[in-house]
PDB file of C-alpha atoms in Angstrom:
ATOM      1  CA  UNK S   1      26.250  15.154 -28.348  1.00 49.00           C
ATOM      2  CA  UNK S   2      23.865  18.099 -27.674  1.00 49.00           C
ATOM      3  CA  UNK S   3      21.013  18.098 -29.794  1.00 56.00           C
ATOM      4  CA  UNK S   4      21.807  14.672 -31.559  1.00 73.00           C
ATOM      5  CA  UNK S   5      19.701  13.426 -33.943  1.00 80.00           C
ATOM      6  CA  UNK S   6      18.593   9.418 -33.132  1.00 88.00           C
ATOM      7  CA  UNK S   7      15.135   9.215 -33.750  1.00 89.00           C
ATOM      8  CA  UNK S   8      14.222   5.558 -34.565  1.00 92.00           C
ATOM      9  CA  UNK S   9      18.125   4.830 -33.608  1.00 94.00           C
ATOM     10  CA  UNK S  10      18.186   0.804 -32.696  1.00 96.00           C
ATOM     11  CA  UNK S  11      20.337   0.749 -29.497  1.00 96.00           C
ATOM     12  CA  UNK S  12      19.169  -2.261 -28.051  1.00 97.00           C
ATOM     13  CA  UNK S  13      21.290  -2.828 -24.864  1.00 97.00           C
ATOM     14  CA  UNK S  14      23.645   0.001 -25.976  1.00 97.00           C
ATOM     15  CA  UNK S  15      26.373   1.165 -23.474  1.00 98.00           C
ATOM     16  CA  UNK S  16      25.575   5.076 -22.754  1.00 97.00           C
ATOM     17  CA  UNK S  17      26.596   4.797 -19.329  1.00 98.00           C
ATOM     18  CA  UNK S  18      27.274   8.471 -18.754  1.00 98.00           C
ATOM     19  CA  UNK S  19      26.846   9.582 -21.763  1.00 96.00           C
ATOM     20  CA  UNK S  20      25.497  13.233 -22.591  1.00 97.00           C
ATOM     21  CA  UNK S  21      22.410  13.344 -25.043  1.00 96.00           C
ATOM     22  CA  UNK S  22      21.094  16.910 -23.730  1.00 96.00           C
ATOM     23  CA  UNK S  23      18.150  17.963 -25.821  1.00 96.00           C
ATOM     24  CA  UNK S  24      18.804  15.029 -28.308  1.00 96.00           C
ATOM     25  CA  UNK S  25      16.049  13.891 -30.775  1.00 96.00           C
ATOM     26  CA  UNK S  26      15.438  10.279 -29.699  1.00 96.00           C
ATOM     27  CA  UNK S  27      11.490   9.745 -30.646  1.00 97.00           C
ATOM     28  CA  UNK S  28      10.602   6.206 -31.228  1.00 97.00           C
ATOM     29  CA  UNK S  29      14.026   4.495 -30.818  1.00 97.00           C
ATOM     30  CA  UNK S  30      15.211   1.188 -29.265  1.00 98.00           C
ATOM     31  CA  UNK S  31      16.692   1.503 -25.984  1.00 98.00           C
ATOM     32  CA  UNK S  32      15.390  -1.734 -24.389  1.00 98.00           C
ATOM     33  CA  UNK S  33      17.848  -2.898 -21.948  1.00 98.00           C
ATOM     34  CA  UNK S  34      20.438  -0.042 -22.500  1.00 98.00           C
ATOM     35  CA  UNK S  35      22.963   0.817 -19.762  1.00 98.00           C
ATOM     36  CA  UNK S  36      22.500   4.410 -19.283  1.00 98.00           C
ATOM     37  CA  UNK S  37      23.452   5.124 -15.470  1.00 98.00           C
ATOM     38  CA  UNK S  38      23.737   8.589 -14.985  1.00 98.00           C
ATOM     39  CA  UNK S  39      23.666   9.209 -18.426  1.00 98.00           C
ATOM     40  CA  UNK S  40      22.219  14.108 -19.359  1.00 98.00           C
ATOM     41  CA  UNK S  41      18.909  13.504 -20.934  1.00 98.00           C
ATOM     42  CA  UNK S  42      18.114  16.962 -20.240  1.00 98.00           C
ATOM     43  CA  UNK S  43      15.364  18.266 -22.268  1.00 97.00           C
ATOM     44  CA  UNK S  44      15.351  15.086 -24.133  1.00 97.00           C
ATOM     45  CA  UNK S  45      12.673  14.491 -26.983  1.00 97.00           C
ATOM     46  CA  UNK S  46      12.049  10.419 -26.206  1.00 98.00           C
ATOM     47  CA  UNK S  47       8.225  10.650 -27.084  1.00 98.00           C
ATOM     48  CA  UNK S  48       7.295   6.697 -27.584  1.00 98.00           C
ATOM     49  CA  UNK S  49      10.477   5.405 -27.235  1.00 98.00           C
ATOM     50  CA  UNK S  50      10.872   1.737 -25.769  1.00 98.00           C
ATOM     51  CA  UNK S  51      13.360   2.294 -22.562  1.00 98.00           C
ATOM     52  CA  UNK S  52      11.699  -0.762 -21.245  1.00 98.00           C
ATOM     53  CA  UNK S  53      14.081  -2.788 -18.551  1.00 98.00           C
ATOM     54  CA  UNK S  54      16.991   0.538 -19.315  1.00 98.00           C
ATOM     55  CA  UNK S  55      19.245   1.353 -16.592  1.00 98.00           C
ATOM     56  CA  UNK S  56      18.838   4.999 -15.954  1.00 98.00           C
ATOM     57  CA  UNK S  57      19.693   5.126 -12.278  1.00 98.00           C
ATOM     58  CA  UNK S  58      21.260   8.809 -11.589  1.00 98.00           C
ATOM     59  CA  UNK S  59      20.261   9.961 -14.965  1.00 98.00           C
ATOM     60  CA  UNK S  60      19.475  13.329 -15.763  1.00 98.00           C
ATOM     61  CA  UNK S  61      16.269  13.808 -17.427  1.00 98.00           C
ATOM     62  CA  UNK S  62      14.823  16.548 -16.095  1.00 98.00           C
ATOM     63  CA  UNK S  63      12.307  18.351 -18.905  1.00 98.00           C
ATOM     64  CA  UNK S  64      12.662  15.745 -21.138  1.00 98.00           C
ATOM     65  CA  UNK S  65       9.608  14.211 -22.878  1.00 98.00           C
ATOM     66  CA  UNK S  66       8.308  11.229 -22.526  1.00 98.00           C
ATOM     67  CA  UNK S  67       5.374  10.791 -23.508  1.00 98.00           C
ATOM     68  CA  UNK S  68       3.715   7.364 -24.852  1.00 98.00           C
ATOM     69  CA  UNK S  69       7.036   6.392 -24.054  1.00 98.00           C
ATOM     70  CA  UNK S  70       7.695   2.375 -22.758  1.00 98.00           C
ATOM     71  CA  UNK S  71       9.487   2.200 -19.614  1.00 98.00           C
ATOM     72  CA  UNK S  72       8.074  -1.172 -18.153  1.00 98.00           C
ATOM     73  CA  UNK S  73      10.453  -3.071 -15.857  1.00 98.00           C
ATOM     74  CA  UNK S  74      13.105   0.500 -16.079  1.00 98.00           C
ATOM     75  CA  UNK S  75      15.658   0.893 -13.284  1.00 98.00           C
ATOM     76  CA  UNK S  76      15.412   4.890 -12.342  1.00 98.00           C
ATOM     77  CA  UNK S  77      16.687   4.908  -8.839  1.00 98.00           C
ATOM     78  CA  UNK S  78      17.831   8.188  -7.846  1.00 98.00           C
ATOM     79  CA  UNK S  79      17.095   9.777 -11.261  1.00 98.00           C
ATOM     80  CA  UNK S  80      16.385  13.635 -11.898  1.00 98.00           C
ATOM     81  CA  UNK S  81      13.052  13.711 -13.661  1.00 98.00           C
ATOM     82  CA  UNK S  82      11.958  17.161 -12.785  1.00 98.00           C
ATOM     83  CA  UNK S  83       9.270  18.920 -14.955  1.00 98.00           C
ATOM     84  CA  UNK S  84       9.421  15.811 -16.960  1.00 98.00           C
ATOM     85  CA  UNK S  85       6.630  15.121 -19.702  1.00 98.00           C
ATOM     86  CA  UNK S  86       5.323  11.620 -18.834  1.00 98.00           C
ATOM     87  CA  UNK S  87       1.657  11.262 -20.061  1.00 98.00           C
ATOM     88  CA  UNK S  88       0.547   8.179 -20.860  1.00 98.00           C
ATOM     89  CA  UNK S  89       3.935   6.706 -20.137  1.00 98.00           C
ATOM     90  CA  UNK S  90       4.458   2.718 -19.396  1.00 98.00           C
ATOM     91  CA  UNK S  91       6.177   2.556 -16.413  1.00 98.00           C
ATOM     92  CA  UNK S  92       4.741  -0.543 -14.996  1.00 98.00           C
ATOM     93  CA  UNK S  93       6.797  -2.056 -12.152  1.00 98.00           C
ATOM     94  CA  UNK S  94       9.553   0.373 -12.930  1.00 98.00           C
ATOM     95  CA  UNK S  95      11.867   0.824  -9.740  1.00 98.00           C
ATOM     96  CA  UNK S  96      11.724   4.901  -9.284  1.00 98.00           C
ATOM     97  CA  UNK S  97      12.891   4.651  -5.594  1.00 98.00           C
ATOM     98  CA  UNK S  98      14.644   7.658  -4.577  1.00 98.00           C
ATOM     99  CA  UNK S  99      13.361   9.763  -7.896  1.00 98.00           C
ATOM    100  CA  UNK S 100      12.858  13.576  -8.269  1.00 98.00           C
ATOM    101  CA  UNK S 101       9.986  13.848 -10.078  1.00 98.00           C
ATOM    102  CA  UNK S 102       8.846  17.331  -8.350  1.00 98.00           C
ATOM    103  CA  UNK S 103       6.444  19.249 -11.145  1.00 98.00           C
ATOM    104  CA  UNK S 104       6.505  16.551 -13.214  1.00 98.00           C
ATOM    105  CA  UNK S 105       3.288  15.788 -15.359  1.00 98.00           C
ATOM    106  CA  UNK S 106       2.224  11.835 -15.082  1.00 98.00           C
ATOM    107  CA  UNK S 107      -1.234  12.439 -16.225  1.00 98.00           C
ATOM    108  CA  UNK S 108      -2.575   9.406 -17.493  1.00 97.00           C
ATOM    109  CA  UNK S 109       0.605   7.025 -16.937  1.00 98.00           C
ATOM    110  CA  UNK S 110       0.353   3.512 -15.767  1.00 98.00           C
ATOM    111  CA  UNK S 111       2.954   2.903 -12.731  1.00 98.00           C
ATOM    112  CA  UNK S 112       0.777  -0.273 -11.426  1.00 98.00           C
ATOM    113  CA  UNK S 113       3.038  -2.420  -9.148  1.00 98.00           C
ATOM    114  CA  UNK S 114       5.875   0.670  -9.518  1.00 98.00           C
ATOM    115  CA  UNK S 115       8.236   1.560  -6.771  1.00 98.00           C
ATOM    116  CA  UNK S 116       8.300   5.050  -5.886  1.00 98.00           C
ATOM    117  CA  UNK S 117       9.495   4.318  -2.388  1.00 98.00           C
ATOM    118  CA  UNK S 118      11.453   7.659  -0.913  1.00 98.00           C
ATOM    119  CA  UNK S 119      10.716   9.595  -3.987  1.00 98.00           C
ATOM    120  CA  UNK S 120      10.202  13.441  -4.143  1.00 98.00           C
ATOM    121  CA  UNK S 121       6.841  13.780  -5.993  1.00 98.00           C
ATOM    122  CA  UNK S 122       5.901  17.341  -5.372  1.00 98.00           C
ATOM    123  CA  UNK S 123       2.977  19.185  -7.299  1.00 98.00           C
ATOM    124  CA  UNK S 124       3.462  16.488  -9.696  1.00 98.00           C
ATOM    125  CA  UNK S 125       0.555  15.616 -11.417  1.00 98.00           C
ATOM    126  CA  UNK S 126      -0.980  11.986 -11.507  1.00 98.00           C
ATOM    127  CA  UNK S 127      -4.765  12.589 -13.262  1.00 95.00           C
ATOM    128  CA  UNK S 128      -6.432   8.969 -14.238  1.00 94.00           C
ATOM    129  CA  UNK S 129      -3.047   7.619 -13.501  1.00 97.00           C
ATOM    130  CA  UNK S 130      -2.734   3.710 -12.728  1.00 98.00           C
ATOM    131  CA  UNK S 131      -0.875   3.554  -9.323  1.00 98.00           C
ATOM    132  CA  UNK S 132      -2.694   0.337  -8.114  1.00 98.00           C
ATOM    133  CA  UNK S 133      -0.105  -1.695  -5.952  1.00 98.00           C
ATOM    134  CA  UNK S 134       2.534   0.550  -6.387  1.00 98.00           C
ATOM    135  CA  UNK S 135       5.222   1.503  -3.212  1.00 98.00           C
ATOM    136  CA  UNK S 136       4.751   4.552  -2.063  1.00 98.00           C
ATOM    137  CA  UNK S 137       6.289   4.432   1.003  1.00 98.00           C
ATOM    138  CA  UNK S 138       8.077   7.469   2.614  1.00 98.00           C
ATOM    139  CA  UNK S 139       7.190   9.381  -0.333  1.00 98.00           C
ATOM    140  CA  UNK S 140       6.564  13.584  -0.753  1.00 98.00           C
ATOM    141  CA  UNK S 141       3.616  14.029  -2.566  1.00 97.00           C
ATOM    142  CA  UNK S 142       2.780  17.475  -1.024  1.00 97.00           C
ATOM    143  CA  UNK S 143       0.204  19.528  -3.450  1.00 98.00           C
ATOM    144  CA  UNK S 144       0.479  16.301  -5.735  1.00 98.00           C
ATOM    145  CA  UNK S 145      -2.826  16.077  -8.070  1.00 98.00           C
ATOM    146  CA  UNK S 146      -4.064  12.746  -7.581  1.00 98.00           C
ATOM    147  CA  UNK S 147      -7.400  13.062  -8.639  1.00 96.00           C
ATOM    148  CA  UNK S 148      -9.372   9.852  -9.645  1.00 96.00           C
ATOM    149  CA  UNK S 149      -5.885   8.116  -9.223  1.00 97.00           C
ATOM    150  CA  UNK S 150      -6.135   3.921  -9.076  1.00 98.00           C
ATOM    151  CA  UNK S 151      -4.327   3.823  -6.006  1.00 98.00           C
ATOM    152  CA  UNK S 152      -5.737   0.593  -4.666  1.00 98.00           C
ATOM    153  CA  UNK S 153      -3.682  -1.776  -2.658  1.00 98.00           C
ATOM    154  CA  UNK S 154      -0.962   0.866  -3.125  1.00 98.00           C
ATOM    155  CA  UNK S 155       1.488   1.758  -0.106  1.00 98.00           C
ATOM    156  CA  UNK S 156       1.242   4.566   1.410  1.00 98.00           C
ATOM    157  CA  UNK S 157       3.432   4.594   5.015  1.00 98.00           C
ATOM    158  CA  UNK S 158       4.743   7.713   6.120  1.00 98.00           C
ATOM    159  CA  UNK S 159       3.910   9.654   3.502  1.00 98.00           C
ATOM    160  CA  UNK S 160       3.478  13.610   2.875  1.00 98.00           C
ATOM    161  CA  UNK S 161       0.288  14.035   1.220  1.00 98.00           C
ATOM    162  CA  UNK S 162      -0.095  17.235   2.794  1.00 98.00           C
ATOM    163  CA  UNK S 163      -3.084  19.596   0.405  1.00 98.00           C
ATOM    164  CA  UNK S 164      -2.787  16.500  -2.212  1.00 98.00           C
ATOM    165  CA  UNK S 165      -6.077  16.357  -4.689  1.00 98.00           C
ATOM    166  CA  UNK S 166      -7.151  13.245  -3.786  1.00 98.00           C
ATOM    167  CA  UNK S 167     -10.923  13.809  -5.020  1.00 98.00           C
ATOM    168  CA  UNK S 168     -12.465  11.025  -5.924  1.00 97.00           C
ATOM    169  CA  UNK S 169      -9.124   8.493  -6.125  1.00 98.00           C
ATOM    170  CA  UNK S 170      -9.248   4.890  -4.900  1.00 98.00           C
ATOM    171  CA  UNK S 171      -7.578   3.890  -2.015  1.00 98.00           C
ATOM    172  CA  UNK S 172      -9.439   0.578  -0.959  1.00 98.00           C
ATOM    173  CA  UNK S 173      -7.070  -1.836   0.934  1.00 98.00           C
ATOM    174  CA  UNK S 174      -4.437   1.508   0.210  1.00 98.00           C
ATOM    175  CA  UNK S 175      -1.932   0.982   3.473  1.00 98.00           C
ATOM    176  CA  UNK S 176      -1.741   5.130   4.600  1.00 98.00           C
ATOM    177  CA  UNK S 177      -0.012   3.925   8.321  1.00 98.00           C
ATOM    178  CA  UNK S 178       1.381   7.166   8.957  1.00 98.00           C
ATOM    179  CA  UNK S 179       0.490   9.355   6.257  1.00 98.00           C
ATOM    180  CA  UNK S 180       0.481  12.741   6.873  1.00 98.00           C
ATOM    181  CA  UNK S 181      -3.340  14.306   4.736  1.00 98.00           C
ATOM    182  CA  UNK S 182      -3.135  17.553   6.764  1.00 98.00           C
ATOM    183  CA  UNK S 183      -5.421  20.003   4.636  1.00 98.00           C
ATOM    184  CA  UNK S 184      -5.737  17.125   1.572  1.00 98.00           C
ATOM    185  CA  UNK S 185      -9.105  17.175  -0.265  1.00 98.00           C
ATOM    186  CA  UNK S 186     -10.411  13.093  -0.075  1.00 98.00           C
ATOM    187  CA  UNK S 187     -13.520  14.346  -1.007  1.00 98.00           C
ATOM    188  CA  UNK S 188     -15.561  11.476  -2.847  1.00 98.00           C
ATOM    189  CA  UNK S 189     -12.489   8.995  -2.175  1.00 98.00           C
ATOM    190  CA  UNK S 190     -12.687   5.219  -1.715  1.00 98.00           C
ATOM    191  CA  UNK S 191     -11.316   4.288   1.214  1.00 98.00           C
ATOM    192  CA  UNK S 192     -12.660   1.414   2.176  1.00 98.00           C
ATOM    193  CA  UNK S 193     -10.901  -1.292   4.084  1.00 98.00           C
ATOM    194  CA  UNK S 194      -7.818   1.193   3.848  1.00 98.00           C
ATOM    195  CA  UNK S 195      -5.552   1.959   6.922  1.00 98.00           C
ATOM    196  CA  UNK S 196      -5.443   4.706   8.301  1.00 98.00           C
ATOM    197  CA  UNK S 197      -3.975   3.763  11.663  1.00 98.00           C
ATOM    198  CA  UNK S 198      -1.971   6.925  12.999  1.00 98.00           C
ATOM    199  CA  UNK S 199      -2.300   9.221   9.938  1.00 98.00           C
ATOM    200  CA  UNK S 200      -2.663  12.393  10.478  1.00 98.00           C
ATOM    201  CA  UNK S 201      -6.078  13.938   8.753  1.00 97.00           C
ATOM    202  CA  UNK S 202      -6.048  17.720  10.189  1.00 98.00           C
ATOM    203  CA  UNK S 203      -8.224  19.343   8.498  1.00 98.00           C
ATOM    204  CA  UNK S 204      -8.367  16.994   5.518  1.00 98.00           C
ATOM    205  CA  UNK S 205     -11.862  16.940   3.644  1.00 98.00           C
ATOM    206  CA  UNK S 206     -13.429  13.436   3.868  1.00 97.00           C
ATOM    207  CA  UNK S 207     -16.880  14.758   2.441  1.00 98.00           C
ATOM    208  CA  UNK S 208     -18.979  11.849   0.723  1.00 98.00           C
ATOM    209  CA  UNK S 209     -15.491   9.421   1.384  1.00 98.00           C
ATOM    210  CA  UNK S 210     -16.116   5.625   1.589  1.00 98.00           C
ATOM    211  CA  UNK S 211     -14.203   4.794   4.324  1.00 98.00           C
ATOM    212  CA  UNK S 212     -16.023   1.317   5.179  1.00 97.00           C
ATOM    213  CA  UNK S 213     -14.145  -1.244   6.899  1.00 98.00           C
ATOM    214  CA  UNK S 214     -11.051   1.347   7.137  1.00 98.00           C
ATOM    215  CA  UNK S 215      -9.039   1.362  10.275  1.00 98.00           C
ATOM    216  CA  UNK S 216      -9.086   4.928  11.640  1.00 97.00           C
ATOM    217  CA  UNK S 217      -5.940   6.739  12.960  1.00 97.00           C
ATOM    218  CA  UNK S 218      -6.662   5.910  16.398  1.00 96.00           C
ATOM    219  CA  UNK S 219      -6.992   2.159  15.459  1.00 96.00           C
ATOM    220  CA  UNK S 220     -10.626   1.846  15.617  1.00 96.00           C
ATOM    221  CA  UNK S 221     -12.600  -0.357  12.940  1.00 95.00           C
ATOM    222  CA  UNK S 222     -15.095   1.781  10.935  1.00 93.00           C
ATOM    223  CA  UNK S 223     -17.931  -0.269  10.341  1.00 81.00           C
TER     224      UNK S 223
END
């Protein structure tokens, strides 16, 4: 089905599991709910499409635009998403555990309460996203631009934040047990109340950071 045309196609709950919709035109159709495991979405046009509460786990949509598009509540465990287009997406509470999202753009998205947990997230690019609460446990985000990012509350354990842009992001009450900032720029950051305890922050720029109340790496109270 390369290069299908389905824009404004109603496939509510639709079974695609598998299916292969490389490069097909699906802007502004219904895919609420539709089973779509390891469905080729490669280079897929699905600007403003509603994939809320879709099963995409092992799907393929690497370059494929999303943009505006509604993925609230979407399963996307294990899914290739590399280079994807995903400004201003909806992916509230999505579960994106396991994702490749390496070079994606996410600029703008809102991923509050999301799961990212294990997911491969580098150079991708998070400006004025919404991460607050989200699971980002285990997680590469090495080079990631995360400037002015909502992180707040957000999990951070054993991450790779290695030379991440974290300029200016909140991370009050963020949980970074573990986290490896070797060389990231925190300059301007809110960190207060955050944990910190055994992180690694060689070299890391904490210039004008608010880290009040934030348990240090070496599990001291910063007061």
């Amino acid at each position: 089905m390369e290069d299908a045309y389905l824009r404004e196609a109603d496939l509510f709950k639709a079974n695609l599991r598998g299916i292969d919709l490389r490069e097909a035109r699906l802007q502004n159709a219904n895919l609420k709910g539709a089973q779509m495991q390891g469905a080729n979405l490669i280079k897929a046009k699905l600007e403003q499409a509603n994939l809320s509460r879709a099963r995409l786990e092992g799907a393929n949509l690497m370059g494929s635009n999303l943009q505006n598009t509604k993925l609230e509540r979407a399963f996307l465990g294990g899914a290739t998403l590399m280079r994807a287009k995903l400004e201003n997406a909806n992916l509230r509470r999505a579960n994106l555990s396991g994702a490749n999202l390496m070079n994606s753009n996410l600029q703008a998205a809102l991923l509050q309460g999301a799961n990212l947990k294990d997911a491969k997230l580098t150079r991708a690019n998070f400006k004025g996203a919404n991460l607050r609460g989200a699971n980002l446990g285990g997680t590469r985000m090495n080079r990631a631009s995360l400037r002015g990012v909502d992180l707040r509350g957000a999990i951070l354990k054993d991450a790779n934040l290695r030379r991440a842009d974290l300029i200016g992001a909140n991370l009050a009450n963020a949980k970074l047990m573990g986290v490896d900032l070797k060389g990231a720029n925190l300059k301007g950051a809110n960190l207060k109340n955050a944990n910190l305890q055994g992180a690694n922050i060689e070299n890391a720029n904490l210039q004008g950071a608010n880290l009040e109340g934030a348990i240090m790496p070496d599990g001291s109270l910063n007061e």
